[in-house]
Amino acid sequence: MLKGKVVGNIVSTNKFDALVGFKFLDVQLYEGDVLTEKHIIAVDQTISAGIGENVLVVTGSSARVAVGDVNKPVDAVVAGVIDKTV
C-alpha cells in the first residue's frame, strides 16, 4: 500500500469503456512523512476522496480486485482516506 495526498482531478472524456464512470485522481506520493515529486493516477470508485486529503492507495492486482473486476485496466485505487497517523 502507498500513502499519498490528492492534488488534483484527472478528466478523461475518451477512455476504455471499462473505465467509464470511474473518478481519476492525481495523487502525490509520500516517502515516510515527506511528500515526494512522485505522482500516481488512482481510481476512486467509492471513497470520494477530495483534493488535499491524504489517502491509502493499493496497486497492481490488488487494485483490480478492489474495483471488483480483475479484467478492468486499473493499476491503482484509492482504498481509504487517512484520518490521522499516530
PDB file of C-alpha atoms in Angstrom:
ATOM      1  CA  MET A   1       0.000   0.000   0.000  1.00  0.00           C
ATOM      2  CA  LEU A   2       1.093   3.555  -0.690  1.00  0.00           C
ATOM      3  CA  LYS A   3       0.389   6.803   1.153  1.00  0.00           C
ATOM      4  CA  GLY A   4      -0.316   9.933  -0.828  1.00  0.00           C
ATOM      5  CA  LYS A   5      -2.036  13.291  -0.993  1.00  0.00           C
ATOM      6  CA  VAL A   6      -4.733  14.060  -3.562  1.00  0.00           C
ATOM      7  CA  VAL A   7      -3.528  17.085  -5.536  1.00  0.00           C
ATOM      8  CA  GLY A   8      -5.925  17.080  -8.462  1.00  0.00           C
ATOM      9  CA  ASN A   9      -8.677  15.508 -10.505  1.00  0.00           C
ATOM     10  CA  ILE A  10      -7.964  13.934 -13.884  1.00  0.00           C
ATOM     11  CA  VAL A  11     -10.616  14.480 -16.551  1.00  0.00           C
ATOM     12  CA  SER A  12     -10.656  11.942 -19.375  1.00  0.00           C
ATOM     13  CA  THR A  13     -13.615  12.004 -21.732  1.00  0.00           C
ATOM     14  CA  ASN A  14     -12.158   9.456 -24.153  1.00  0.00           C
ATOM     15  CA  LYS A  15     -11.182   6.181 -22.441  1.00  0.00           C
ATOM     16  CA  PHE A  16     -11.777   2.432 -22.433  1.00  0.00           C
ATOM     17  CA  ASP A  17     -15.446   1.578 -21.946  1.00  0.00           C
ATOM     18  CA  ALA A  18     -14.454  -0.429 -18.849  1.00  0.00           C
ATOM     19  CA  LEU A  19     -13.333   2.821 -17.174  1.00  0.00           C
ATOM     20  CA  VAL A  20     -16.484   4.869 -17.790  1.00  0.00           C
ATOM     21  CA  GLY A  21     -17.895   6.126 -14.501  1.00  0.00           C
ATOM     22  CA  PHE A  22     -14.614   5.981 -12.588  1.00  0.00           C
ATOM     23  CA  LYS A  23     -13.194   9.110 -10.929  1.00  0.00           C
ATOM     24  CA  PHE A  24      -9.457   9.599 -11.542  1.00  0.00           C
ATOM     25  CA  LEU A  25      -7.241  11.399  -9.027  1.00  0.00           C
ATOM     26  CA  ASP A  26      -3.706  12.766  -9.223  1.00  0.00           C
ATOM     27  CA  VAL A  27      -2.044  11.514  -6.027  1.00  0.00           C
ATOM     28  CA  GLN A  28       1.335  12.850  -4.886  1.00  0.00           C
ATOM     29  CA  LEU A  29       3.189  10.108  -3.018  1.00  0.00           C
ATOM     30  CA  TYR A  30       4.835  10.199   0.394  1.00  0.00           C
ATOM     31  CA  GLU A  31       8.081   8.512   1.406  1.00  0.00           C
ATOM     32  CA  GLY A  32       7.831   8.233   5.152  1.00  0.00           C
ATOM     33  CA  ASP A  33       6.302  11.544   6.196  1.00  0.00           C
ATOM     34  CA  VAL A  34       7.791  13.567   3.329  1.00  0.00           C
ATOM     35  CA  LEU A  35       5.907  14.370   0.124  1.00  0.00           C
ATOM     36  CA  THR A  36       7.967  13.447  -2.918  1.00  0.00           C
ATOM     37  CA  GLU A  37       7.798  14.671  -6.500  1.00  0.00           C
ATOM     38  CA  LYS A  38       6.351  11.283  -7.500  1.00  0.00           C
ATOM     39  CA  HIS A  39       2.728  11.119  -8.625  1.00  0.00           C
ATOM     40  CA  ILE A  40       0.338   8.300  -9.455  1.00  0.00           C
ATOM     41  CA  ILE A  41      -3.087   8.365 -11.059  1.00  0.00           C
ATOM     42  CA  ALA A  42      -5.537   6.373  -8.966  1.00  0.00           C
ATOM     43  CA  VAL A  43      -9.158   5.388  -9.487  1.00  0.00           C
ATOM     44  CA  ASP A  44     -11.579   6.458  -6.753  1.00  0.00           C
ATOM     45  CA  GLN A  45     -14.595   4.216  -7.130  1.00  0.00           C
ATOM     46  CA  THR A  46     -16.358   4.557  -3.775  1.00  0.00           C
ATOM     47  CA  ILE A  47     -14.200   6.537  -1.321  1.00  0.00           C
ATOM     48  CA  SER A  48     -14.952  10.067  -2.635  1.00  0.00           C
ATOM     49  CA  ALA A  49     -11.567  11.489  -1.649  1.00  0.00           C
ATOM     50  CA  GLY A  50     -11.038  15.166  -2.323  1.00  0.00           C
ATOM     51  CA  ILE A  51      -8.155  17.473  -3.108  1.00  0.00           C
ATOM     52  CA  GLY A  52      -5.921  17.960  -0.073  1.00  0.00           C
ATOM     53  CA  GLU A  53      -6.842  14.672   1.602  1.00  0.00           C
ATOM     54  CA  ASN A  54      -4.253  12.043   2.489  1.00  0.00           C
ATOM     55  CA  VAL A  55      -5.172   8.636   1.108  1.00  0.00           C
ATOM     56  CA  LEU A  56      -4.157   4.983   1.032  1.00  0.00           C
ATOM     57  CA  VAL A  57      -3.592   3.590  -2.460  1.00  0.00           C
ATOM     58  CA  VAL A  58      -3.423  -0.062  -3.484  1.00  0.00           C
ATOM     59  CA  THR A  59      -1.702  -1.029  -6.736  1.00  0.00           C
ATOM     60  CA  GLY A  60      -1.346  -3.932  -9.130  1.00  0.00           C
ATOM     61  CA  SER A  61      -3.612  -6.958  -8.856  1.00  0.00           C
ATOM     62  CA  SER A  62      -4.945  -5.665  -5.520  1.00  0.00           C
ATOM     63  CA  ALA A  63      -6.296  -2.621  -7.381  1.00  0.00           C
ATOM     64  CA  ARG A  64      -8.204  -4.765  -9.860  1.00  0.00           C
ATOM     65  CA  VAL A  65      -9.657  -6.824  -7.014  1.00  0.00           C
ATOM     66  CA  ALA A  66     -10.639  -3.599  -5.219  1.00  0.00           C
ATOM     67  CA  VAL A  67     -12.739  -2.433  -8.182  1.00  0.00           C
ATOM     68  CA  GLY A  68     -14.446  -5.821  -8.280  1.00  0.00           C
ATOM     69  CA  ASP A  69     -13.258  -6.964 -11.700  1.00  0.00           C
ATOM     70  CA  VAL A  70      -9.776  -8.397 -12.285  1.00  0.00           C
ATOM     71  CA  ASN A  71     -10.184  -7.753 -16.026  1.00  0.00           C
ATOM     72  CA  LYS A  72     -10.505  -3.963 -15.739  1.00  0.00           C
ATOM     73  CA  PRO A  73      -7.398  -1.998 -16.840  1.00  0.00           C
ATOM     74  CA  VAL A  74      -6.781  -0.442 -13.414  1.00  0.00           C
ATOM     75  CA  ASP A  75      -3.381  -0.266 -11.711  1.00  0.00           C
ATOM     76  CA  ALA A  76      -4.045   1.982  -8.693  1.00  0.00           C
ATOM     77  CA  VAL A  77      -7.128   2.502  -6.499  1.00  0.00           C
ATOM     78  CA  VAL A  78      -7.830   4.779  -3.539  1.00  0.00           C
ATOM     79  CA  ALA A  79      -8.620   2.339  -0.731  1.00  0.00           C
ATOM     80  CA  GLY A  80      -9.220   4.843   2.066  1.00  0.00           C
ATOM     81  CA  VAL A  81      -8.855   8.346   3.429  1.00  0.00           C
ATOM     82  CA  ILE A  82      -6.319   8.741   6.239  1.00  0.00           C
ATOM     83  CA  ASP A  83      -7.877  10.419   9.292  1.00  0.00           C
ATOM     84  CA  LYS A  84      -4.601  10.669  11.187  1.00  0.00           C
ATOM     85  CA  THR A  85      -1.251   8.964  11.591  1.00  0.00           C
ATOM     86  CA  VAL A  86      -0.231   8.013  15.121  1.00  0.00           C
TER      87      VAL A  86
END
